[in-house]
Coordinates of C-alpha atoms in Angstrom, one line a residue:
M197 CA 0.0 0.0 0.0
R198 CA 1.4 3.4 -0.9
E199 CA 1.8 6.0 1.8
I200 CA -0.3 8.6 -0.1
S201 CA -3.3 6.2 0.1
R202 CA -3.0 5.8 3.8
R203 CA -2.8 9.6 4.4
Q204 CA -5.9 10.3 2.2
A205 CA -7.8 7.5 3.8
I206 CA -8.0 8.5 7.4
I207 CA -8.3 12.3 7.5
G208 CA -11.5 13.4 9.3
L209 CA -14.3 11.7 11.1
G210 CA -16.3 11.1 7.9
A211 CA -13.4 9.3 6.2
F212 CA -14.2 5.8 7.3
A213 CA -15.7 4.7 4.1
S214 CA -12.6 6.1 2.4
L215 CA -10.5 4.0 4.7
A216 CA -12.4 0.9 3.6
L217 CA -12.7 1.6 0.0
T218 CA -9.8 3.9 -0.9
A219 CA -6.9 3.0 1.4
C220 CA -6.7 -0.5 -0.1
G221 CA -8.6 0.1 -3.3
S222 CA -7.9 1.2 -6.9
D223 CA -4.2 1.2 -7.6
G224 CA -3.4 0.5 -4.0
E225 CA -5.6 -2.6 -3.8
T226 CA -3.8 -5.7 -2.5
P227 CA -3.9 -8.7 -4.8
A228 CA -5.1 -10.9 -2.0
K229 CA -8.1 -8.7 -1.4
G230 CA -9.1 -8.4 -5.0
A231 CA -8.6 -12.1 -5.7
A232 CA -10.5 -13.3 -2.6
E233 CA -13.5 -11.1 -3.2
S234 CA -13.6 -11.9 -6.9
A235 CA -13.1 -15.6 -6.7
N236 CA -14.7 -16.6 -3.4
K237 CA -18.2 -15.4 -3.8
A238 CA -20.1 -18.7 -3.5
G239 CA -23.2 -18.3 -1.5
S240 CA -22.9 -14.5 -1.3
M241 CA -25.7 -12.0 -2.0
S242 CA -25.5 -9.6 -4.9
G243 CA -26.3 -6.1 -3.8
Y244 CA -26.4 -6.8 -0.1
A245 CA -27.1 -3.5 1.7
V246 CA -28.0 -1.9 5.0
G247 CA -31.2 -3.1 6.4
Q248 CA -31.4 -6.1 4.1
Q249 CA -31.8 -9.6 5.6
F250 CA -28.7 -11.6 4.7
K251 CA -29.4 -15.1 3.4
A252 CA -26.8 -17.1 1.7
T253 CA -27.8 -18.3 -1.8
E254 CA -26.7 -21.8 -0.9
P255 CA -26.2 -23.6 2.4
V256 CA -22.9 -22.7 3.9
S257 CA -21.1 -23.4 7.2
F258 CA -18.3 -21.7 9.1
D259 CA -16.4 -22.8 12.2
A260 CA -16.1 -20.3 15.1
L261 CA -14.2 -20.3 18.3
Y262 CA -16.9 -20.5 21.1
N263 CA -16.4 -19.1 24.6
N264 CA -18.4 -21.6 26.5
H265 CA -19.9 -19.8 29.5
P266 CA -20.6 -21.9 32.6
F267 CA -23.8 -20.1 33.3
Y268 CA -25.3 -21.1 30.0
P269 CA -23.2 -23.9 28.5
N270 CA -23.7 -24.5 24.8
K271 CA -26.6 -26.8 23.7
G272 CA -26.8 -28.1 20.2
D273 CA -30.6 -27.9 20.2
W274 CA -30.8 -24.2 21.1
L275 CA -33.4 -22.2 19.1
F276 CA -30.6 -19.7 18.4
W277 CA -28.7 -22.2 16.2
Q278 CA -31.9 -23.4 14.4
E279 CA -33.3 -20.0 13.8
L280 CA -29.9 -18.6 12.7
T281 CA -29.6 -21.2 10.0
K282 CA -33.3 -20.7 9.0
R283 CA -32.8 -17.0 8.5
T284 CA -29.3 -16.9 7.0
N285 CA -28.7 -20.4 5.4
V286 CA -25.6 -20.4 7.5
T287 CA -24.6 -23.1 10.0
I288 CA -22.1 -22.1 12.7
K289 CA -19.9 -25.0 13.9
P290 CA -18.8 -24.0 17.4
V291 CA -15.3 -25.0 18.6
E292 CA -16.0 -25.0 22.3
V293 CA -13.4 -23.7 24.8
P294 CA -14.1 -23.1 28.5
L295 CA -14.4 -19.5 29.5
S296 CA -11.6 -20.0 32.0
D297 CA -9.2 -21.2 29.3
Y298 CA -10.3 -19.1 26.4
E299 CA -7.5 -16.7 25.9
K300 CA -4.8 -19.3 26.3
K301 CA -6.5 -21.8 24.0
R302 CA -7.2 -19.0 21.4
G303 CA -3.5 -18.2 21.3
L304 CA -2.4 -21.8 20.9
L305 CA -4.9 -22.5 18.1
I306 CA -3.8 -19.4 16.2
G307 CA -0.1 -20.1 16.7
A308 CA -0.5 -23.6 15.4
G309 CA -2.5 -22.5 12.4
D310 CA -5.6 -24.5 13.6
A311 CA -7.8 -21.6 14.5
P312 CA -11.4 -21.5 13.2
L313 CA -12.3 -19.0 10.6
I314 CA -14.2 -16.7 13.0
I315 CA -12.6 -15.9 16.3
P316 CA -14.9 -13.8 18.6
K317 CA -14.5 -12.5 22.1
T318 CA -11.2 -10.7 21.5
Y319 CA -10.4 -7.6 23.4
H320 CA -8.0 -5.0 21.9
P321 CA -5.0 -5.0 22.0
A322 CA -4.9 -8.9 22.1
E323 CA -5.1 -9.0 18.3
E324 CA -1.7 -7.2 18.0
T325 CA 0.1 -10.4 19.1
F326 CA -1.0 -12.1 15.9
V327 CA -0.6 -9.2 13.4
S328 CA 3.1 -9.7 12.5
S329 CA 2.8 -13.4 12.0
G330 CA 0.1 -12.9 9.3
A331 CA -2.2 -15.4 11.0
I332 CA -5.2 -13.0 11.1
L333 CA -6.9 -11.0 8.4
P334 CA -6.5 -7.2 8.0
V335 CA -10.3 -6.9 8.2
S336 CA -10.3 -3.3 7.0
D337 CA -9.3 -4.5 3.6
H338 CA -12.8 -5.9 3.4
F339 CA -15.0 -3.3 5.0
D340 CA -16.6 -2.8 1.6
L341 CA -18.4 -6.1 2.2
M342 CA -19.9 -4.8 5.4
P343 CA -22.5 -2.1 4.8
N344 CA -24.0 -2.3 8.3
F345 CA -20.7 -1.9 10.0
R346 CA -19.7 1.1 7.9
D347 CA -23.1 2.7 8.4
K348 CA -22.9 2.5 12.2
V349 CA -19.3 3.9 12.2
A350 CA -20.4 6.8 10.1
K351 CA -23.7 7.5 11.9
W352 CA -22.2 7.2 15.4
Q353 CA -19.0 9.0 14.5
L354 CA -16.8 6.2 15.8
Q355 CA -13.7 7.0 13.8
P356 CA -11.6 8.3 16.8
E357 CA -12.2 5.0 18.6
L358 CA -11.3 3.0 15.5
N359 CA -8.1 5.0 15.0
Q360 CA -7.0 3.6 18.4
I361 CA -7.1 0.0 17.1
M362 CA -5.5 0.8 13.7
Q363 CA -2.0 -0.5 13.1
S364 CA 0.8 1.5 11.6
D365 CA 0.1 0.1 8.1
G366 CA -3.3 1.9 8.2
K367 CA -5.2 -1.3 8.6
I368 CA -7.4 -2.8 11.3
Y369 CA -7.2 -6.4 12.3
L370 CA -10.1 -6.6 14.8
L371 CA -13.8 -6.1 14.1
P372 CA -15.0 -4.5 17.3
G373 CA -18.4 -4.6 18.8
L374 CA -19.9 -1.1 18.4
H375 CA -22.0 0.9 20.9
E376 CA -24.0 3.9 20.0
G377 CA -23.1 5.5 23.3
I378 CA -20.8 5.1 26.2
W379 CA -22.2 2.9 28.9
T380 CA -21.0 1.5 32.2
D381 CA -21.8 -1.9 33.5
Y382 CA -19.3 -2.9 36.2
S383 CA -19.3 -1.5 39.7
F384 CA -19.8 -2.7 43.2
A385 CA -22.7 -4.6 44.8
V386 CA -23.4 -3.3 48.3
R387 CA -25.7 -4.8 51.0
T388 CA -28.2 -1.9 51.5
D389 CA -29.8 -3.6 54.5
I390 CA -26.5 -3.1 56.3
L391 CA -26.3 0.5 55.2
E392 CA -29.8 1.1 56.6
K393 CA -28.8 -0.6 59.9
L394 CA -25.8 1.7 60.1
K395 CA -27.8 4.7 59.0
L396 CA -25.4 5.2 56.0
E397 CA -26.1 6.6 52.5
V398 CA -25.0 4.9 49.3
P399 CA -21.4 6.0 48.9
K400 CA -20.8 8.5 46.1
T401 CA -17.0 9.1 46.4
L402 CA -14.0 7.1 47.2
D403 CA -13.9 8.7 50.6
D404 CA -17.5 7.7 51.2
F405 CA -16.7 4.2 50.1
Y406 CA -13.8 4.0 52.6
N407 CA -16.0 5.4 55.4
M408 CA -18.7 2.9 54.6
L409 CA -16.3 0.0 54.9
K410 CA -14.9 1.4 58.1
A411 CA -18.4 1.7 59.6
M412 CA -19.1 -1.9 58.6
K413 CA -15.9 -3.1 60.2
A414 CA -16.7 -1.3 63.4
E415 CA -20.1 -3.1 63.6
Y416 CA -18.7 -6.4 62.5
P417 CA -15.0 -6.5 63.7
D418 CA -14.5 -10.2 62.9
L419 CA -15.4 -9.8 59.2
Y420 CA -13.8 -8.3 56.1
P421 CA -16.5 -5.8 54.9
M422 CA -15.4 -6.4 51.3
T423 CA -14.2 -9.4 49.5
D424 CA -13.8 -9.4 45.8
R425 CA -14.0 -11.6 42.7
W426 CA -12.6 -11.4 39.2
G427 CA -9.0 -11.6 40.5
V428 CA -8.1 -14.6 38.3
P429 CA -6.4 -14.4 35.8
T430 CA -6.0 -10.6 36.3
P431 CA -5.4 -9.7 39.9
G432 CA -8.0 -7.1 41.0
G433 CA -9.4 -7.1 37.5
N434 CA -12.5 -4.9 38.2
L435 CA -11.5 -3.5 41.6
I436 CA -8.1 -1.9 40.5
K437 CA -9.7 -0.8 37.3
L438 CA -12.5 1.2 39.0
I439 CA -10.2 2.7 41.6
A440 CA -7.6 3.6 39.0
Q441 CA -10.2 5.3 36.9
A442 CA -11.3 7.5 39.8
Y443 CA -7.7 8.8 40.0
G444 CA -7.3 9.2 36.2
S445 CA -5.2 6.1 35.6
K446 CA -5.6 2.6 34.2
G447 CA -5.3 -0.7 36.1
G448 CA -6.7 -4.2 36.5
W449 CA -8.6 -5.2 33.4
D450 CA -8.0 -1.8 31.8
Y451 CA -4.2 -1.8 32.3
Q452 CA -2.2 -0.7 29.3
H453 CA 1.5 0.2 29.4
T454 CA 1.0 3.8 28.3
M455 CA -1.6 6.4 29.0
W456 CA -2.2 9.8 27.5
D457 CA -1.3 12.7 29.8
A458 CA -3.3 15.7 28.5
A459 CA -1.4 18.2 30.7
Q460 CA 1.9 17.2 29.1
S461 CA 0.5 16.4 25.6
K462 CA 2.3 13.1 25.6
F463 CA 2.0 9.5 26.6
V464 CA 3.5 8.4 30.0
Y465 CA 4.2 5.0 31.5
T466 CA 1.0 3.9 33.3
G467 CA 2.6 1.8 36.0
A468 CA 4.8 4.6 37.2
M469 CA 2.4 7.6 37.0
P470 CA 1.5 9.4 40.2
Q471 CA -2.2 8.6 39.7
Y472 CA -1.4 4.9 39.6
K473 CA 0.5 5.2 42.9
Q474 CA -2.5 6.9 44.4
T475 CA -4.6 3.9 43.4
L476 CA -2.3 1.5 45.2
E477 CA -2.1 3.8 48.2
Y478 CA -5.9 3.7 48.5
L479 CA -6.2 0.0 48.2
N480 CA -3.3 -0.5 50.6
K481 CA -5.2 1.5 53.2
L482 CA -8.2 -0.8 52.8
V483 CA -6.1 -3.9 53.2
K484 CA -4.1 -2.5 56.1
E485 CA -7.2 -1.5 58.0
K486 CA -8.8 -4.9 57.3
L487 CA -11.6 -3.4 55.3
L488 CA -10.7 -5.5 52.2
D489 CA -10.0 -9.2 52.2
P490 CA -6.4 -9.7 51.0
E491 CA -7.5 -12.9 49.2
S492 CA -9.6 -10.7 46.9
F493 CA -6.7 -10.5 44.4
T494 CA -6.1 -14.2 44.0
Q495 CA -9.2 -16.2 45.1
Q496 CA -11.4 -18.0 42.6
D497 CA -14.8 -16.4 41.9
D498 CA -16.8 -19.2 43.7
A499 CA -14.9 -18.5 46.9
A500 CA -15.6 -14.8 46.8
K501 CA -19.3 -15.3 45.9
Q502 CA -19.8 -17.8 48.7
K503 CA -18.4 -15.3 51.3
F504 CA -20.7 -12.7 50.0
V505 CA -24.0 -14.7 49.8
S506 CA -23.3 -16.3 53.2
G507 CA -23.1 -12.9 54.9
K508 CA -19.3 -13.1 55.6
S509 CA -18.8 -9.9 53.5
F510 CA -21.1 -7.0 52.4
V511 CA -19.4 -5.6 49.3
I512 CA -18.3 -7.3 46.0
S513 CA -17.6 -6.4 42.4
T514 CA -20.6 -6.8 40.1
N515 CA -22.2 -6.1 36.8
A516 CA -26.0 -6.1 36.0
Q517 CA -26.2 -9.9 35.3
S518 CA -24.1 -10.9 38.3
L519 CA -26.3 -8.9 40.6
I520 CA -29.2 -11.0 39.6
N521 CA -27.7 -14.3 38.5
D522 CA -24.9 -14.7 41.1
Y523 CA -26.0 -12.9 44.2
R524 CA -29.6 -11.8 44.8
A525 CA -31.4 -15.2 44.9
A526 CA -28.6 -17.0 46.8
L527 CA -28.3 -14.2 49.3
T528 CA -32.0 -13.9 50.1
E529 CA -32.2 -17.6 50.4
N530 CA -29.7 -17.4 53.2
N531 CA -31.1 -14.2 54.7
K532 CA -34.6 -13.1 53.7
D533 CA -34.0 -9.6 54.9
A534 CA -30.9 -9.1 52.8
K535 CA -31.0 -6.4 50.1
I536 CA -28.3 -5.4 47.6
V537 CA -27.9 -2.7 45.0
K538 CA -25.3 -2.0 42.3
I539 CA -24.0 1.4 43.3
P540 CA -22.9 4.1 40.9
V541 CA -19.1 3.9 40.4
P542 CA -17.5 6.0 43.2
V543 CA -15.9 9.2 42.0
G544 CA -12.4 10.3 42.9
P545 CA -10.1 13.3 42.3
I546 CA -10.8 13.5 38.6
G547 CA -14.5 14.2 39.3
E548 CA -17.7 12.8 37.7
Y549 CA -16.5 11.1 34.5
K550 CA -17.8 8.0 32.8
I551 CA -14.8 6.1 31.5
A552 CA -15.5 3.5 28.9
S553 CA -15.0 2.8 25.3
R554 CA -17.9 2.6 22.8
M555 CA -16.1 -0.4 21.3
E556 CA -16.6 -3.8 22.8
N557 CA -14.7 -7.1 22.4
G558 CA -14.7 -8.1 18.8
L559 CA -13.8 -10.7 16.2
M560 CA -10.6 -11.7 14.5
I561 CA -10.8 -13.5 11.2
S562 CA -8.3 -16.3 10.3
K563 CA -6.1 -15.4 7.3
K564 CA -7.1 -18.8 5.8
A565 CA -10.7 -17.4 5.3
L566 CA -9.4 -15.7 2.2
E567 CA -9.0 -19.1 0.5
N568 CA -12.6 -20.2 1.5
K569 CA -15.0 -20.2 -1.5
N570 CA -17.6 -18.7 0.8
F571 CA -15.4 -15.8 1.9
V572 CA -17.7 -13.0 0.7
A573 CA -20.7 -14.7 2.1
M574 CA -19.0 -15.1 5.5
M575 CA -18.2 -11.4 5.7
Q576 CA -21.8 -10.5 4.7
F577 CA -23.1 -12.9 7.4
I578 CA -20.8 -11.4 10.1
D579 CA -22.0 -8.0 9.1
W580 CA -25.6 -9.0 9.4
L581 CA -25.4 -10.9 12.7
W582 CA -23.0 -8.6 14.6
Y583 CA -23.8 -5.2 13.1
S584 CA -27.3 -5.0 11.5
D585 CA -30.2 -3.9 13.6
A586 CA -32.1 -7.1 12.9
G587 CA -29.1 -9.3 13.7
L588 CA -28.4 -7.5 16.9
E589 CA -32.0 -7.8 18.0
F590 CA -32.1 -11.5 17.1
A591 CA -28.9 -12.3 19.0
K592 CA -30.2 -10.4 22.1
W593 CA -33.9 -11.2 22.2
G594 CA -34.5 -14.2 20.0
V595 CA -37.6 -14.9 18.0
E596 CA -40.6 -12.6 18.2
G597 CA -43.7 -14.4 19.3
T598 CA -41.6 -17.2 20.9
T599 CA -39.1 -15.6 23.3
F600 CA -40.4 -12.0 23.2
T601 CA -43.0 -9.6 22.0
K602 CA -42.8 -6.0 20.9
D603 CA -45.5 -3.3 21.3
A604 CA -46.4 -0.5 18.9
D605 CA -43.8 1.8 20.5
G606 CA -41.1 -0.8 20.0
K607 CA -40.9 -1.8 23.7
Y608 CA -39.7 -5.3 24.2
K609 CA -41.3 -7.8 26.6
L610 CA -40.2 -11.4 27.4
A611 CA -42.6 -14.2 26.7
D612 CA -44.6 -15.1 29.9
D613 CA -42.6 -18.3 30.4
V614 CA -39.1 -16.9 29.8
D615 CA -36.8 -15.1 32.2
Y616 CA -33.6 -13.1 31.7
V617 CA -31.6 -11.1 34.2
G618 CA -34.6 -11.3 36.6
L619 CA -37.0 -9.4 34.3
N620 CA -39.5 -12.2 34.5
P621 CA -38.7 -14.2 37.6
D622 CA -41.7 -16.5 37.3
G623 CA -40.6 -17.7 33.9
K624 CA -39.7 -21.4 33.9
K625 CA -37.4 -21.1 30.9
H626 CA -34.3 -19.0 30.6
L627 CA -33.4 -16.9 27.5
Q628 CA -29.7 -17.9 27.7
K629 CA -29.7 -21.4 29.2
D630 CA -32.7 -22.8 27.3
F631 CA -32.7 -20.8 24.0
G632 CA -29.1 -19.5 23.6
F633 CA -30.0 -15.9 23.1
G634 CA -28.4 -13.0 25.1
N635 CA -25.1 -15.0 24.5
G636 CA -22.0 -12.9 25.1
V637 CA -20.3 -14.5 22.0
F638 CA -22.9 -12.9 19.7
A639 CA -25.0 -10.3 21.7
Y640 CA -23.2 -7.1 22.4
G641 CA -23.0 -3.6 21.1
G642 CA -25.7 -1.8 19.1
P643 CA -28.1 1.1 19.5
T644 CA -28.6 2.5 23.0
K645 CA -32.4 1.7 22.8
L646 CA -31.6 -2.0 22.2
L647 CA -28.9 -2.0 24.9
Q648 CA -31.3 -0.6 27.5
S649 CA -34.2 -2.8 26.4
T650 CA -33.2 -5.5 28.9
F651 CA -32.5 -3.1 31.7
S652 CA -34.7 -3.3 34.8
D653 CA -36.0 -0.1 36.4
E654 CA -33.2 -0.6 39.0
E655 CA -30.5 -0.8 36.3
M656 CA -31.9 2.3 34.5
E657 CA -31.5 4.2 37.8
F658 CA -27.9 3.2 37.8
Q659 CA -27.5 4.1 34.1
N660 CA -29.2 7.5 34.6
V661 CA -26.6 8.5 37.2
M662 CA -23.7 7.3 35.1
N663 CA -25.0 8.9 31.9
A664 CA -25.1 12.3 33.7
R665 CA -21.3 12.2 34.0
K666 CA -19.0 13.6 31.3
P667 CA -17.3 11.2 28.9
W668 CA -13.6 10.8 29.3
P669 CA -11.8 12.0 26.2
V670 CA -10.7 9.4 23.7
E671 CA -6.9 9.0 23.6
P672 CA -5.1 9.9 20.4
A673 CA -3.9 7.1 18.2
A674 CA -0.3 5.9 18.2
P675 CA 0.0 2.8 16.0
L676 CA 3.4 1.1 16.0
T677 CA 5.2 -0.2 13.0
E678 CA 5.8 -3.9 12.6
E679 CA 9.4 -3.4 13.7
E680 CA 8.4 -1.3 16.7
R681 CA 5.7 -3.8 17.6
E682 CA 8.4 -6.6 17.6
Q683 CA 10.6 -4.5 19.8
V684 CA 8.0 -3.6 22.4
S685 CA 6.8 -7.2 22.4
L686 CA 10.2 -8.1 24.0
W687 CA 9.6 -5.5 26.7
E688 CA 5.9 -5.9 27.4
T689 CA 5.8 -9.2 29.4
P690 CA 8.7 -8.3 31.8
L691 CA 7.2 -4.9 32.4
K692 CA 3.6 -6.1 32.9
D693 CA 4.8 -8.9 35.2
H694 CA 6.8 -6.4 37.3
V695 CA 3.9 -3.9 37.5
T696 CA 1.4 -6.7 38.5
Q697 CA 3.7 -8.3 41.0
N698 CA 4.7 -5.1 42.7
S699 CA 1.2 -3.6 42.6
L700 CA 0.1 -6.6 44.7
K701 CA 3.0 -6.2 47.0
F702 CA 2.3 -2.5 47.5
I703 CA -1.4 -3.2 48.0
L704 CA -0.9 -6.1 50.5
G705 CA 1.8 -4.2 52.4
E706 CA 4.6 -6.6 51.4
R707 CA 6.5 -3.7 49.9
D708 CA 6.5 -0.2 51.4
L709 CA 5.1 2.5 49.2
A710 CA 8.1 4.6 50.3
E711 CA 10.0 2.5 47.8
W712 CA 8.0 3.9 44.9
D713 CA 11.0 5.7 43.3
A714 CA 13.1 2.6 43.4
Y715 CA 10.2 0.7 41.8
A716 CA 10.0 3.3 39.0
K717 CA 13.7 2.9 38.4
E718 CA 13.2 -0.9 38.2
L719 CA 10.7 -0.2 35.4
E720 CA 13.2 2.0 33.6
A721 CA 15.7 -0.8 33.8
K722 CA 13.1 -3.0 32.1
N723 CA 12.8 -0.4 29.2
S724 CA 9.7 1.6 30.3
T725 CA 11.3 4.8 29.1
Q726 CA 12.2 3.4 25.7
Y727 CA 8.7 2.0 25.5
V728 CA 7.1 5.4 26.1
T729 CA 9.6 7.0 23.6
L730 CA 8.5 4.7 20.9
V731 CA 4.8 5.3 21.6
N732 CA 5.2 9.1 21.6
G733 CA 7.2 8.8 18.3
A734 CA 4.3 6.8 16.8
Y735 CA 1.8 9.4 18.0
E736 CA 3.8 12.2 16.4
R737 CA 4.1 10.2 13.2
F738 CA 0.4 9.5 13.1
K739 CA -0.5 13.1 13.8
K740 CA 1.8 14.3 11.0
N741 CA 0.5 11.8 8.5
H742 CA -3.2 11.8 9.3
G743 CA -3.9 15.1 11.0
G744 CA -4.8 13.9 14.6

């Protein structure tokens, strides 16, 4: 691809179609793209467009890596599979991998060249590991086959977010889930019956949160007021993430090596920034005062959940589904007076911001898909299921008249005998377990109205509070070249391991926070400064070439 094509393709928010059609088109078109789209059209639709039902012109099948969730393990007779084939003439052959082993197994399959054609549930920047090997497809070469995807990017002005996952060759290797708006799901579940007993309000700030835990500890001195889950495989996955956000940093699930510092107009090393230190200081205080169970960072989820539902703790990480599926019923079974709520994310020094991307986990496509005679049909099918309004509704709600109904105003209602996230607790059947809809492999992203269609009144109260907050600015793009990516790949694991290990030591009091400067120098010895220098160089290069 010529440099001039890349420059012309990405300028401005409205240039996404140009990226898809110009950057790798005309005289810059790659032979693989042209050959694949011309030769491998079997089963594809001619003139497939936005709002059109995709249906392959002949029966086709594609294998897909399948993240098998223990709450709703895959069943071959799900209505989802049957209806999907009926509507699209496509049969998905799931390659099942347990949720707990998904990332590791995905990497092994791709590395061995045995990956299925469709590889969902991939969070950026995980795809970057596979770019240089050529194992995955530069999907942006084929956006011209995906009218619904392009339509939503243009309509929702998602180009800044897409720039963040673009590689230095001007291409994108991950098809992200797309949200119309920013939304927050993860927070903390709190026992409100305990708050009432202690005459406490729902905490709004980190200080309030600390004082709440302290009051709980005073009343129940033999217990840890908070124990947490989601510490495996990422220690403090949600907990460190939310506390770090409140200080203006990234941690836990959100941790990335660099973060944009607007005050300095440059990227800095996340694990050494003052805001990250403040995050660890706050968590260290909770552990030191025995307000937070030190096992929170290493225990399995079942252990954490059992402590919470048995009344041995009163605060735990949650999202909307976990509040209903994991906690509420089990807790009230043990204590009929127990009440819980998902509290708005506590705010910290940066103020009332909502920090989340409008991009979700997404799909990688195996490079061998280019050789499949149904390649064009596959891309059209992916576009329909993951990006069309009809496909998004189908994946989330199922079949109208069977699993749900819709009134004249477009409001969704579960069928009388079907339950989902506690919306219809008397339903004997479950939308996920018995039908396969609302499945995290297929159902995510989409218009805000569809997203909120499964929210209870309780969840909408939470969303209304979060939506009143200001969105955190999107970081500028800084894509690395292949050579730079190879270089930082040698640094990333030692750096990440050192940050993770020492973060835990600081939090648990095994290392004194007075040693912070020594820790920062240890990171420098592991090339953190060189890492940041490369990223800032990539940022300047991208800004020069693409205007932002």
